[in-house]
PDB file of C-alpha atoms and ligand atoms in Angstrom:
ATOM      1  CA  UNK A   1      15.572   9.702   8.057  1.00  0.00           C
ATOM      2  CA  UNK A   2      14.858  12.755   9.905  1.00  0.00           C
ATOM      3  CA  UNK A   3      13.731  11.125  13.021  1.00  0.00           C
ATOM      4  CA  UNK A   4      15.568   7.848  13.664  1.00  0.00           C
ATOM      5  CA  UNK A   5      15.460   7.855  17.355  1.00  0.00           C
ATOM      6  CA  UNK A   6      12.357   5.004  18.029  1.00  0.00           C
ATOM      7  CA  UNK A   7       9.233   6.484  19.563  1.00  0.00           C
ATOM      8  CA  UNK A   8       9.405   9.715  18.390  1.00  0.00           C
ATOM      9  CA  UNK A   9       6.630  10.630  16.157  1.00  0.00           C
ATOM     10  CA  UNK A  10       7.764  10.537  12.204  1.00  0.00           C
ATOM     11  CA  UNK A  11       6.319  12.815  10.068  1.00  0.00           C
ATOM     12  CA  UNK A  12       4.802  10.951   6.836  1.00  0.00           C
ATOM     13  CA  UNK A  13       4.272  12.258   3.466  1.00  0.00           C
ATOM     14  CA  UNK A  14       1.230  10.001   2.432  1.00  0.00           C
ATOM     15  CA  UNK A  15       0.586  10.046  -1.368  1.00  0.00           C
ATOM     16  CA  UNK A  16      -2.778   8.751  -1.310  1.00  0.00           C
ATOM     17  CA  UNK A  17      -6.590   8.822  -3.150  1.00  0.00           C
ATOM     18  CA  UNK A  18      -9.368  10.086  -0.586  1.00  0.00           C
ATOM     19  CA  UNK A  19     -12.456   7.814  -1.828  1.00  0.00           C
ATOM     20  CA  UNK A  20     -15.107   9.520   0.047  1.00  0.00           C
ATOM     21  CA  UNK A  21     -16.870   6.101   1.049  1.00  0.00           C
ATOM     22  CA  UNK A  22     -15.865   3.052   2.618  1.00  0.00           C
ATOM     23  CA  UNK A  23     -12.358   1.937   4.166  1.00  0.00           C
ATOM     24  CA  UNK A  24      -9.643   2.575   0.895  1.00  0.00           C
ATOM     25  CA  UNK A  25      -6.624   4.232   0.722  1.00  0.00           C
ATOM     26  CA  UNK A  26      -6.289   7.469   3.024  1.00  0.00           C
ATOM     27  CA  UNK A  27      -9.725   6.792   4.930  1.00  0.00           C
ATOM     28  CA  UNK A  28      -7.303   3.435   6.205  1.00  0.00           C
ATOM     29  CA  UNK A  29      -3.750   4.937   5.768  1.00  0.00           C
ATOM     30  CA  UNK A  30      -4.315   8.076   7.830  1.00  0.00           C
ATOM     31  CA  UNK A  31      -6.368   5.784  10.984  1.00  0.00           C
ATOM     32  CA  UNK A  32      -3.917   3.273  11.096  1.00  0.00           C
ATOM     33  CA  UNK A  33      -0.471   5.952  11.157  1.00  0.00           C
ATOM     34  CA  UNK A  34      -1.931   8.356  13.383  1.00  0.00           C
ATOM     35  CA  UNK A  35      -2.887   5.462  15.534  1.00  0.00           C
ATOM     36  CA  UNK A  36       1.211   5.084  16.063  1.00  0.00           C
ATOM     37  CA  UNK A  37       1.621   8.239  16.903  1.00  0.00           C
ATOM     38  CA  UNK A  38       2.842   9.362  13.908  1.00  0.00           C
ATOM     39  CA  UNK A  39       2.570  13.064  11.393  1.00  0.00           C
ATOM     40  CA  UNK A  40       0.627  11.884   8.293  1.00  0.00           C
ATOM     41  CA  UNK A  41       0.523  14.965   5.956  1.00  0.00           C
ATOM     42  CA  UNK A  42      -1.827  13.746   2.810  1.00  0.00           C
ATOM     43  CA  UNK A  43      -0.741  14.838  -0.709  1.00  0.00           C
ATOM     44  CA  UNK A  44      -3.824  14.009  -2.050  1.00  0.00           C
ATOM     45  CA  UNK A  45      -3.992  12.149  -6.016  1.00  0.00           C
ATOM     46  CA  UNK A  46      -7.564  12.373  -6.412  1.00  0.00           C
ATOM     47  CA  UNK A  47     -11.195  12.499  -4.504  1.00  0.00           C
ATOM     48  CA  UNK A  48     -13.572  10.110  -5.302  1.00  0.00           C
ATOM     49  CA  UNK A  49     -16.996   9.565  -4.360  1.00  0.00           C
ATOM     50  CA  UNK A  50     -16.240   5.828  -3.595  1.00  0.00           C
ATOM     51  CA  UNK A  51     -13.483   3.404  -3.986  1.00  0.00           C
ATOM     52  CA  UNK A  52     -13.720   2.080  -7.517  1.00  0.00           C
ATOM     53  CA  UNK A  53     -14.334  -1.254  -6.390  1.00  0.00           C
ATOM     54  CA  UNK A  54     -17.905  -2.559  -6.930  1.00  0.00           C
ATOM     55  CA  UNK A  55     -19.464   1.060  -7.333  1.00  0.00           C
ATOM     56  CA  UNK A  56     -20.179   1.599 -11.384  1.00  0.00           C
ATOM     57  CA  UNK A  57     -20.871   5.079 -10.854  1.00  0.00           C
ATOM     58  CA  UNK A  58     -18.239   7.326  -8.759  1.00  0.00           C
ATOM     59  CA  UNK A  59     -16.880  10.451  -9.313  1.00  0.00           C
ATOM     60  CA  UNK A  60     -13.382  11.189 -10.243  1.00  0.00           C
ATOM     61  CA  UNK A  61     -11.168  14.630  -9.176  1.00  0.00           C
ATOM     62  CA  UNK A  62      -7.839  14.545 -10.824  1.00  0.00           C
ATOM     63  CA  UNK A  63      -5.765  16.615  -8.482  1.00  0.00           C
ATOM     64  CA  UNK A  64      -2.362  16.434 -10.496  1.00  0.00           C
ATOM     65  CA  UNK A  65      -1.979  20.057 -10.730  1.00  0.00           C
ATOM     66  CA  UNK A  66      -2.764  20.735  -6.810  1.00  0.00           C
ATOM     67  CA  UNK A  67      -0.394  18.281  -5.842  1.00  0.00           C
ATOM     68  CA  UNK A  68       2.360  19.971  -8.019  1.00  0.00           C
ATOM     69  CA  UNK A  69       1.350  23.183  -5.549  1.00  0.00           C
ATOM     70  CA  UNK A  70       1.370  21.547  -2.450  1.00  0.00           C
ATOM     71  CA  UNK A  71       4.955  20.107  -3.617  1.00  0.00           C
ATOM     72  CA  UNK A  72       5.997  23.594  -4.512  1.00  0.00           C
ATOM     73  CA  UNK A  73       4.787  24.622  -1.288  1.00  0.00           C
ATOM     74  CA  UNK A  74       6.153  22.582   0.907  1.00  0.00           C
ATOM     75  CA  UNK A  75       9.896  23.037  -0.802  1.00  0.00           C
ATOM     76  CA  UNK A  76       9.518  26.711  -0.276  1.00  0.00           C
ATOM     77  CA  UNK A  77       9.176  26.322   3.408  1.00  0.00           C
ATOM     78  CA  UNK A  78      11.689  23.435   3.082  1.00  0.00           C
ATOM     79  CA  UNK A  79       9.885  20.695   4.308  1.00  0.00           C
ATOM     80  CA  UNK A  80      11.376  17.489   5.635  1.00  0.00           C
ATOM     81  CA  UNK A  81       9.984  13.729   5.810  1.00  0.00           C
ATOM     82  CA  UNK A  82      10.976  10.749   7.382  1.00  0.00           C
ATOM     83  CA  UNK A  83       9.332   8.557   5.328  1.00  0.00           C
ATOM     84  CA  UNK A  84       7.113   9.187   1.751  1.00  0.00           C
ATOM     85  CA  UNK A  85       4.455   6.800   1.505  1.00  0.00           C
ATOM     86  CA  UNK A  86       2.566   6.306  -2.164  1.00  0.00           C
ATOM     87  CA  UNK A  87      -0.479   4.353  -3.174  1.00  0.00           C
ATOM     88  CA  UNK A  88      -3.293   5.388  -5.346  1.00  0.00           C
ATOM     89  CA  UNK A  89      -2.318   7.773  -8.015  1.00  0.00           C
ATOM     90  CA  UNK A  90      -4.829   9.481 -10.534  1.00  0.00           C
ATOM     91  CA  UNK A  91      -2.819  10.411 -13.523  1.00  0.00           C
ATOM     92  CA  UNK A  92       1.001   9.045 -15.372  1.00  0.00           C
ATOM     93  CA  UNK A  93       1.474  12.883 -14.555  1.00  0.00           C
ATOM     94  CA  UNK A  94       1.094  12.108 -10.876  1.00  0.00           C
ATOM     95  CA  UNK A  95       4.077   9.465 -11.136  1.00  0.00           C
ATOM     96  CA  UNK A  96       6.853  12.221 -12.100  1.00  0.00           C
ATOM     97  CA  UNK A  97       5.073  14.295  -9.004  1.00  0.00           C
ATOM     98  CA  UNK A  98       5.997  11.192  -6.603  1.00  0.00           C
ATOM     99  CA  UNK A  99       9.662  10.960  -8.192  1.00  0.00           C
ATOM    100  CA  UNK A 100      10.288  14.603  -7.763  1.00  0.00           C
ATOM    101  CA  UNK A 101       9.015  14.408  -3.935  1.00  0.00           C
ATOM    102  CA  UNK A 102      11.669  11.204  -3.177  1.00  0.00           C
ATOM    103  CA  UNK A 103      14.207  13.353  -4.627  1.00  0.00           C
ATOM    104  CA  UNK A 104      14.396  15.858  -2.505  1.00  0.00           C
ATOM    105  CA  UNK A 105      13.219  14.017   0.528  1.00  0.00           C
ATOM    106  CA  UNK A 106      17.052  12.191   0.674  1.00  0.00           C
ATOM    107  CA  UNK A 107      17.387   9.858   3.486  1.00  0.00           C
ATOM    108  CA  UNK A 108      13.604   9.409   3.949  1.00  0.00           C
ATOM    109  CA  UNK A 109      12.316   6.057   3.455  1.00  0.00           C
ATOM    110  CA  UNK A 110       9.932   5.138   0.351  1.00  0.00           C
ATOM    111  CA  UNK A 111       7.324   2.675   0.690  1.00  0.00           C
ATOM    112  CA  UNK A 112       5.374   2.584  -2.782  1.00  0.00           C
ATOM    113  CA  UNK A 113       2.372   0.520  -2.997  1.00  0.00           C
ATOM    114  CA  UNK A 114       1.652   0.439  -6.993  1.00  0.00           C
ATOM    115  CA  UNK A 115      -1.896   0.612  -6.598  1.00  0.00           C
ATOM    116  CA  UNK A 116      -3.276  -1.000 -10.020  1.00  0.00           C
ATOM    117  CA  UNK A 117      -5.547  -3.627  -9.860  1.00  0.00           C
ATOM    118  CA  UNK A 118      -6.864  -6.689  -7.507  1.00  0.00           C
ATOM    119  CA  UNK A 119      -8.148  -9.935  -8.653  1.00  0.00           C
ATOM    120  CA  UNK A 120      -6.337 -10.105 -11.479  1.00  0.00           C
ATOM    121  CA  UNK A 121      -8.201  -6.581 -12.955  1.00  0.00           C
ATOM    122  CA  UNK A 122      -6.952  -3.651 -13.718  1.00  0.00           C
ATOM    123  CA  UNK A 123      -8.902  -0.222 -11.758  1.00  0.00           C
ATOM    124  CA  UNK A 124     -11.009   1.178 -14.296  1.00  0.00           C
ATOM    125  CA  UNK A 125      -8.986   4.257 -13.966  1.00  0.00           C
ATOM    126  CA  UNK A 126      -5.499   2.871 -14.676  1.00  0.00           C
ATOM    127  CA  UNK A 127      -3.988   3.482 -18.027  1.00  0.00           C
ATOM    128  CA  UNK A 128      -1.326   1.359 -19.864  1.00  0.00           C
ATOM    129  CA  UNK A 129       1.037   4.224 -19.601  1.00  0.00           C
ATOM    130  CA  UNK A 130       1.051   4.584 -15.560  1.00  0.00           C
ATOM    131  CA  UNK A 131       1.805   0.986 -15.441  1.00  0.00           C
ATOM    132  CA  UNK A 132       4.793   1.298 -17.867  1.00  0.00           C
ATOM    133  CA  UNK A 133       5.843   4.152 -15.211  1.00  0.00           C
ATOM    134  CA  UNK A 134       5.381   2.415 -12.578  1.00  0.00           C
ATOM    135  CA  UNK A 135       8.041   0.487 -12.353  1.00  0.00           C
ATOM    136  CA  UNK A 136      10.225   3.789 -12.299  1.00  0.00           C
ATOM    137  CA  UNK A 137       9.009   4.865  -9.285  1.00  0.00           C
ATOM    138  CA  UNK A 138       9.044   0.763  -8.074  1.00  0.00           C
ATOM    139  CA  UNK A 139      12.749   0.932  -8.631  1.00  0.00           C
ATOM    140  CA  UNK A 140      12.900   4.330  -6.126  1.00  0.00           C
ATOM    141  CA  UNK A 141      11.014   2.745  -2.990  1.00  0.00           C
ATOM    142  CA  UNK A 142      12.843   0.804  -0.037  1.00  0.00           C
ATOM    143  CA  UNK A 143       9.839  -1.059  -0.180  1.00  0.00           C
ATOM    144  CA  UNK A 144       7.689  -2.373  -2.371  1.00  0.00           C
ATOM    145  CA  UNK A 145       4.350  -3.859  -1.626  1.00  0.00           C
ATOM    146  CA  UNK A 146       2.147  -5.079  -4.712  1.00  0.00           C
ATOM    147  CA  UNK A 147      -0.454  -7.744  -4.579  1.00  0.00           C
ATOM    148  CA  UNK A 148      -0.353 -10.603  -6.480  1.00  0.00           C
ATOM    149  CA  UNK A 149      -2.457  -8.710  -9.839  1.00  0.00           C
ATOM    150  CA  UNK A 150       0.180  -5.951  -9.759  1.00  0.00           C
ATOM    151  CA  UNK A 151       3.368  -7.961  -8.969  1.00  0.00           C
ATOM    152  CA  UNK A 152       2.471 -10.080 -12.466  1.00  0.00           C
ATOM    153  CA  UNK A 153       1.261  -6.590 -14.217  1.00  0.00           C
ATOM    154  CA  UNK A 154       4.729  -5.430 -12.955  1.00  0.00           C
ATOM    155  CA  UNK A 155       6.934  -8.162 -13.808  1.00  0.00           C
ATOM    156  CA  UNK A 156       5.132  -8.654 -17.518  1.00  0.00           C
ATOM    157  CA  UNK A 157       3.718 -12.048 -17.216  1.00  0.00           C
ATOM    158  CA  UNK A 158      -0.090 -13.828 -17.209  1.00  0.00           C
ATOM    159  CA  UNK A 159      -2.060 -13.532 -14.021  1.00  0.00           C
ATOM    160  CA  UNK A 160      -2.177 -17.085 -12.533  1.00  0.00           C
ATOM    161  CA  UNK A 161      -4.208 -16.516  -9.030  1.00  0.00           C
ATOM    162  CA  UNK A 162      -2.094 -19.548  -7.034  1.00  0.00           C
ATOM    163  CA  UNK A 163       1.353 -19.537  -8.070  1.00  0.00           C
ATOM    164  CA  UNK A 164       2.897 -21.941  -6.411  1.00  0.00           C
ATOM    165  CA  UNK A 165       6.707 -21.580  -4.471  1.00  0.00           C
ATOM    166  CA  UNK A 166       9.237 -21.598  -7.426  1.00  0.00           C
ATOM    167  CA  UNK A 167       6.463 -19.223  -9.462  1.00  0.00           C
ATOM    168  CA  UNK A 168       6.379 -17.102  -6.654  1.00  0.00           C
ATOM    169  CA  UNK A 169      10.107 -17.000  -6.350  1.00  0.00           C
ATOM    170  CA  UNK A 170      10.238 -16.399 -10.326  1.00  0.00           C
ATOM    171  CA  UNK A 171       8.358 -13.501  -9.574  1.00  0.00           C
ATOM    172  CA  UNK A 172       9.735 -11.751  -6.566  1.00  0.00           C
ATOM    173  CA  UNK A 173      13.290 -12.695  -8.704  1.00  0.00           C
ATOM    174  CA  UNK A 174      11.903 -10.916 -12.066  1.00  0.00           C
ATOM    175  CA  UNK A 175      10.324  -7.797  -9.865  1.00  0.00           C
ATOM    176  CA  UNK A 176      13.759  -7.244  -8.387  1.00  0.00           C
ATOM    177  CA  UNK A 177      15.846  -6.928 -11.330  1.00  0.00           C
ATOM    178  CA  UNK A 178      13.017  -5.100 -13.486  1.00  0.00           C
ATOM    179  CA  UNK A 179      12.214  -2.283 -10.385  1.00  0.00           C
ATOM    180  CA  UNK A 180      16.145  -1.893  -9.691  1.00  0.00           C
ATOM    181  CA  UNK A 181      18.688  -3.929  -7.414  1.00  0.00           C
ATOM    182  CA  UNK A 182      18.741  -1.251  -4.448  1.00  0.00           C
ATOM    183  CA  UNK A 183      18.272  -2.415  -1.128  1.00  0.00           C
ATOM    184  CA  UNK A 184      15.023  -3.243  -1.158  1.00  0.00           C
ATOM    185  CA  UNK A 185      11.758  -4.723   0.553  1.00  0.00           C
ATOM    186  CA  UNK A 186       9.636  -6.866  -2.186  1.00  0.00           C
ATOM    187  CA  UNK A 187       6.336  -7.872  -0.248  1.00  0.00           C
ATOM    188  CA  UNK A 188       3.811  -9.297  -2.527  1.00  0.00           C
ATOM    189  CA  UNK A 189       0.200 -10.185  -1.042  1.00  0.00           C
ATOM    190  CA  UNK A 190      -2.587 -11.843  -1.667  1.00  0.00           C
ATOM    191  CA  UNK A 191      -0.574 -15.416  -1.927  1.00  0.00           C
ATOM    192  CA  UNK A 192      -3.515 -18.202  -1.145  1.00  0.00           C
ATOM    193  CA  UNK A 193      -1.414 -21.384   0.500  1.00  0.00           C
ATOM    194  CA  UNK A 194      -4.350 -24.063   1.311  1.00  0.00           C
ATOM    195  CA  UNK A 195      -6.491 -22.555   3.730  1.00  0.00           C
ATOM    196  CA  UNK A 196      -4.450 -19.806   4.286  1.00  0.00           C
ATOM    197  CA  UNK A 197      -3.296 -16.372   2.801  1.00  0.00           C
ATOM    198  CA  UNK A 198      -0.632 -13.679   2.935  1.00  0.00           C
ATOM    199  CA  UNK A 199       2.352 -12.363   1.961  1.00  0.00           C
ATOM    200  CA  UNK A 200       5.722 -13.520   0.764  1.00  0.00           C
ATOM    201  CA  UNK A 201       8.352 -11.443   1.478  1.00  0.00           C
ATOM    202  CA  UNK A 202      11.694 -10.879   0.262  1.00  0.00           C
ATOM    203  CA  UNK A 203      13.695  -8.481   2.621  1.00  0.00           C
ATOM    204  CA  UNK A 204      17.163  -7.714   0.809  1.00  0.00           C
ATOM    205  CA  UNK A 205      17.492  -5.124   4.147  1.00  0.00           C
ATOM    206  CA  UNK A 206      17.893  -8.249   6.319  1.00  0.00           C
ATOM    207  CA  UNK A 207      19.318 -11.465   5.669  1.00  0.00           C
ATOM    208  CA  UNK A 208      19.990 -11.593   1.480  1.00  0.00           C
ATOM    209  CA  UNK A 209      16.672 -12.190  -0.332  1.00  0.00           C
ATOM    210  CA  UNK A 210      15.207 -15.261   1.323  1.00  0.00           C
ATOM    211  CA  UNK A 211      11.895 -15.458   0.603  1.00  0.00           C
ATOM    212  CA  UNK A 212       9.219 -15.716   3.702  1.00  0.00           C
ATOM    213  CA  UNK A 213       5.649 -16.399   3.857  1.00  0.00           C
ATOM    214  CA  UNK A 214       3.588 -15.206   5.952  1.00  0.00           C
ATOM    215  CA  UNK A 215       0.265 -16.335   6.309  1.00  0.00           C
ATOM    216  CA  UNK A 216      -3.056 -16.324   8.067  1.00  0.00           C
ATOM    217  CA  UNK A 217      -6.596 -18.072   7.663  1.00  0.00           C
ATOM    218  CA  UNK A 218      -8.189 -17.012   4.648  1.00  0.00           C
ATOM    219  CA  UNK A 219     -11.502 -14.747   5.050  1.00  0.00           C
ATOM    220  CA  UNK A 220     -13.718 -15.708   2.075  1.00  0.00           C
ATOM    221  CA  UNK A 221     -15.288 -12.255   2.064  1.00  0.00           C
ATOM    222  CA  UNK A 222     -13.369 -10.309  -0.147  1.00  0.00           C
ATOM    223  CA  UNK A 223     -12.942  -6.911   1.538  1.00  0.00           C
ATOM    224  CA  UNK A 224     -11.193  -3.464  -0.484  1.00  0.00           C
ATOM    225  CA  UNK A 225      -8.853  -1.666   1.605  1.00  0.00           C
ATOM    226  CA  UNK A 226      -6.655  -5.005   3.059  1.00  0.00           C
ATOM    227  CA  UNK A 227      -3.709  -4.088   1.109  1.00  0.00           C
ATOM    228  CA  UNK A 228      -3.594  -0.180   2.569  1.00  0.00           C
ATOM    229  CA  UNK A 229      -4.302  -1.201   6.093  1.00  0.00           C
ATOM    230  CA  UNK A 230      -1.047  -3.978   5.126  1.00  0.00           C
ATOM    231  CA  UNK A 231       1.365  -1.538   3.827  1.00  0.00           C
ATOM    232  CA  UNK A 232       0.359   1.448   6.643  1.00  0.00           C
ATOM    233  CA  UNK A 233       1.428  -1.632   9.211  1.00  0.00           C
ATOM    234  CA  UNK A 234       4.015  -2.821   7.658  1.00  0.00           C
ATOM    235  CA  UNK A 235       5.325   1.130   7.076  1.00  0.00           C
ATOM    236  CA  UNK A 236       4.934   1.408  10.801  1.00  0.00           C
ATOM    237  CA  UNK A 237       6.392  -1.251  12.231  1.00  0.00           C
ATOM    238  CA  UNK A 238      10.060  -0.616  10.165  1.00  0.00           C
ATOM    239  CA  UNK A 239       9.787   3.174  11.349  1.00  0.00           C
ATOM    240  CA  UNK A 240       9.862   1.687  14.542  1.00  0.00           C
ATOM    241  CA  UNK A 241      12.620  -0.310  13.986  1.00  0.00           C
ATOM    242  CA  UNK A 242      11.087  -3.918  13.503  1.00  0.00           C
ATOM    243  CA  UNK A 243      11.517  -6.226  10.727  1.00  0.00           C
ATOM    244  CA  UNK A 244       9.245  -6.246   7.682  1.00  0.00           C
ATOM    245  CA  UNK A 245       9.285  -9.872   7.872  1.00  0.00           C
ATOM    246  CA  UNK A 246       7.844  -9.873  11.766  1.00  0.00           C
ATOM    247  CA  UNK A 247       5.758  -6.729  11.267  1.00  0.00           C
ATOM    248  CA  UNK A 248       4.103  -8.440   8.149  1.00  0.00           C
ATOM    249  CA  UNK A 249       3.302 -11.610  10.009  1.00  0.00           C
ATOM    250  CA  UNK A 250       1.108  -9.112  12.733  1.00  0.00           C
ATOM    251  CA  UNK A 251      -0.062  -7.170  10.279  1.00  0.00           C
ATOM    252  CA  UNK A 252      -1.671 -10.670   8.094  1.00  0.00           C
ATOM    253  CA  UNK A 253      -3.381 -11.879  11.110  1.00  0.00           C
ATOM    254  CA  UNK A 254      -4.797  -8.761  12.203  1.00  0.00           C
ATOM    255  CA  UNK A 255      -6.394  -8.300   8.867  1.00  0.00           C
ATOM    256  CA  UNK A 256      -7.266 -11.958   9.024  1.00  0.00           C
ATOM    257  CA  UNK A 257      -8.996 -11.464  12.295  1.00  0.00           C
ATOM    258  CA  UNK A 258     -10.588  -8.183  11.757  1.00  0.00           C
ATOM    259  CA  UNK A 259     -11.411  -9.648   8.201  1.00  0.00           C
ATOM    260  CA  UNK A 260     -13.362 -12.163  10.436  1.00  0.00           C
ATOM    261  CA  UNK A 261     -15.296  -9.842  12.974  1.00  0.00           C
ATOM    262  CA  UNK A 262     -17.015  -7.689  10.224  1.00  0.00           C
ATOM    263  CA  UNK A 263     -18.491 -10.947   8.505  1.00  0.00           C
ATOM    264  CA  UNK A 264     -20.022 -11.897  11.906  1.00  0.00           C
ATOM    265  CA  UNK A 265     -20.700  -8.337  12.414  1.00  0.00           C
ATOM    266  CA  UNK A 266     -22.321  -7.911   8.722  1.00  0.00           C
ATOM    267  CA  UNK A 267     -21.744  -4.746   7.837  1.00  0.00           C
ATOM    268  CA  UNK A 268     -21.370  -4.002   3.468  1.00  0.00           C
ATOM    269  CA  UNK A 269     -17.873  -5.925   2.608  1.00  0.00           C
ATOM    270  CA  UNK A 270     -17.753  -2.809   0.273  1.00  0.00           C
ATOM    271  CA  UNK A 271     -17.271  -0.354   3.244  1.00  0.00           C
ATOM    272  CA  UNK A 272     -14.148  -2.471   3.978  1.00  0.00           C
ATOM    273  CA  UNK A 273     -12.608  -4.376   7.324  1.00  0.00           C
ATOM    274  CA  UNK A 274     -14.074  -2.549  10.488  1.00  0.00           C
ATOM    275  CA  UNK A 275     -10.652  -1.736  11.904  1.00  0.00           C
ATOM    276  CA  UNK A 276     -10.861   1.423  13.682  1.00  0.00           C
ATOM    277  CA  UNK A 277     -11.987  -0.182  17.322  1.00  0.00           C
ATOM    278  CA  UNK A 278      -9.382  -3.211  16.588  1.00  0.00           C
ATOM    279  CA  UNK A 279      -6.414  -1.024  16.105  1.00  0.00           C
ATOM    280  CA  UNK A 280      -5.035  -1.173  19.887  1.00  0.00           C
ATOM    281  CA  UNK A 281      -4.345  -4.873  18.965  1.00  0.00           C
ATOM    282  CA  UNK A 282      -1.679  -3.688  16.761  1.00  0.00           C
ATOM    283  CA  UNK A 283       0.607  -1.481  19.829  1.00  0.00           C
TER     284      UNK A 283
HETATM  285  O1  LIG B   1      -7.473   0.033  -1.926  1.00  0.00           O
HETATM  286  C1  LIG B   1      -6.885   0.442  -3.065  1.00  0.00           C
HETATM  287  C2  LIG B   1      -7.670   1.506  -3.763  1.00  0.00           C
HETATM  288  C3  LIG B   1      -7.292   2.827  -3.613  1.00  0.00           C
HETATM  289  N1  LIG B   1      -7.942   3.821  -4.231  1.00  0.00           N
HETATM  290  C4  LIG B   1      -8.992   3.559  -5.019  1.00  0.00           C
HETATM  291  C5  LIG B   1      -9.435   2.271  -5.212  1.00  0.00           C
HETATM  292  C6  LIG B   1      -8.755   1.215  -4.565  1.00  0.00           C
HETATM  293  C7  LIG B   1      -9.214  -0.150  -4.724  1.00  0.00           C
HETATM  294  O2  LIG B   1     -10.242  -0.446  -5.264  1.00  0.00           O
HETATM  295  O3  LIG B   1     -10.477   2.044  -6.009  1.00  0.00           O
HETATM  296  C8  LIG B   1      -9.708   4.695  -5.693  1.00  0.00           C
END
């Protein structure tokens, strides 16, 4: 990492989608990082006129070839990262892109979120051939963080929407040795236990692949966005220094809780969680 020392600001490389309505991808990475004080520098994957989440008309800007300029741009004036941070990508293209930028970023630390579907569906603009790749740039992160659709999609087998422990211990096992055996982060979300939902993590980094849930009341409301407002906490808190385990366990029960205040407050689920005023809960 460039900057290791704790509280000073890190500068992120954030490999996100810019959906030009509601509370997805950059429009929650970029709030939530800057909020910590840190540099987020977007390489943008594509613009969109809304998340592709309950919209059936949006508009759709491949930006492979831009991003391959920015990259080149930013190696000329040798650019360095502490941490490169991927989630929504637009094209299979894009997924060399992302492996090229790790590469020369050595010693930064990779979060990749493979962005692919929710609910057990695929996003309408996912092909069969970025999820093959996928796992590529899976087995490249420190840290992985896929919901419970993509974690399956990932590791090959049938969506089942409540595995239970020793499923979701099958899982994390399979996801480990398919995306690589580095030291690695496996966080998959979106695991209902009764009245309750989170994450269970797996944190090869500390303490050799236990698996931890953590979990907070479930929010019937089913709001897009959670899982980039999860990973841009969870990305923070280990740049700080903090455990994914304990920074996962804050960042469930704020979403919980925020999840909570925009039903009462009844604003369109599709805009996403109202977060922005909530975020001083978080430092
Ligand atoms: O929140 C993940 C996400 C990111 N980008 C786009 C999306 C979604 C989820 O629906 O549609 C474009």
């Amino acid at each position: 990492m460039k900057n290791s020392t704790s509280g000073v600001p890190k500068t992120i490389a954030a490999v996100h989608d810019i959906s030009c309505y509601g509370r997805c991808s950059m429009q929650a990475v970029w709030p939530v990082l800057s909020h910590y004080g840190h540099l987020v520098c977007p390489l943008p994957t594509a613009l969109l006129s809304t998340h592709t989440g309950g919209f059936d008309h949006f508009t759709f800007l491949d930006l492979s070839s831009e991003m391959e300029n920015i990259l080149d741009s930013w190696r000329g004036e040798d650019i360095r990262f502490d941490a490169v941070y991927s989630g929504f990508l637009g094209s299979a293209r894009q997924i060399g892109t992302v492996l090229s930028l790790i590469g020369s970023q050595s010693g930064a630390l990779v979060l990749v979120d493979p962005v692919m579907g929710d609910n057990g569906e695929i996003y309408k603009t996912y092909t069969s051939e970025m999820c093959e790749l996928m796992h590529r740039l899976c087995a490249r992160a420190d840290i992985i963080t896929p919901n419970l659709t993509e974690a399956c999609l990932l590791a090959g087998v049938p969506y089942d929407p409540q595995p239970d422990d020793a499923a979701v211990a099958g899982l994390i096992e399979r996801l480990d040795s398919l995306c690589g055996k580095s030291a690695r982060t496996i966080a998959v979300t979106g695991i209902r236990r009764g009245d309750q939902i989170g994450v269970a993590c797996s944190d090869t980094r500390n303490g050799g692949g236990r698996i931890e849930y953590r979990l907070a009341p479930y929010c019937e409301t089913f709001f897009p966005g959670c899982g980039d407002l999860l990973a841009s906490v969870l990305l923070a808190g280990v740049l700080a220094g903090r455990t994914a385990s304990d920074t996962l366990g804050q960042a469930v029960s704020f979403i919980s809780e925020v999840s909570y205040k925009t039903q009462r407050l009844g604003t369109p689920p599709r805009e996403g969680v109202v977060f922005e005023n909530e975020l001083y809960r978080l430092i």
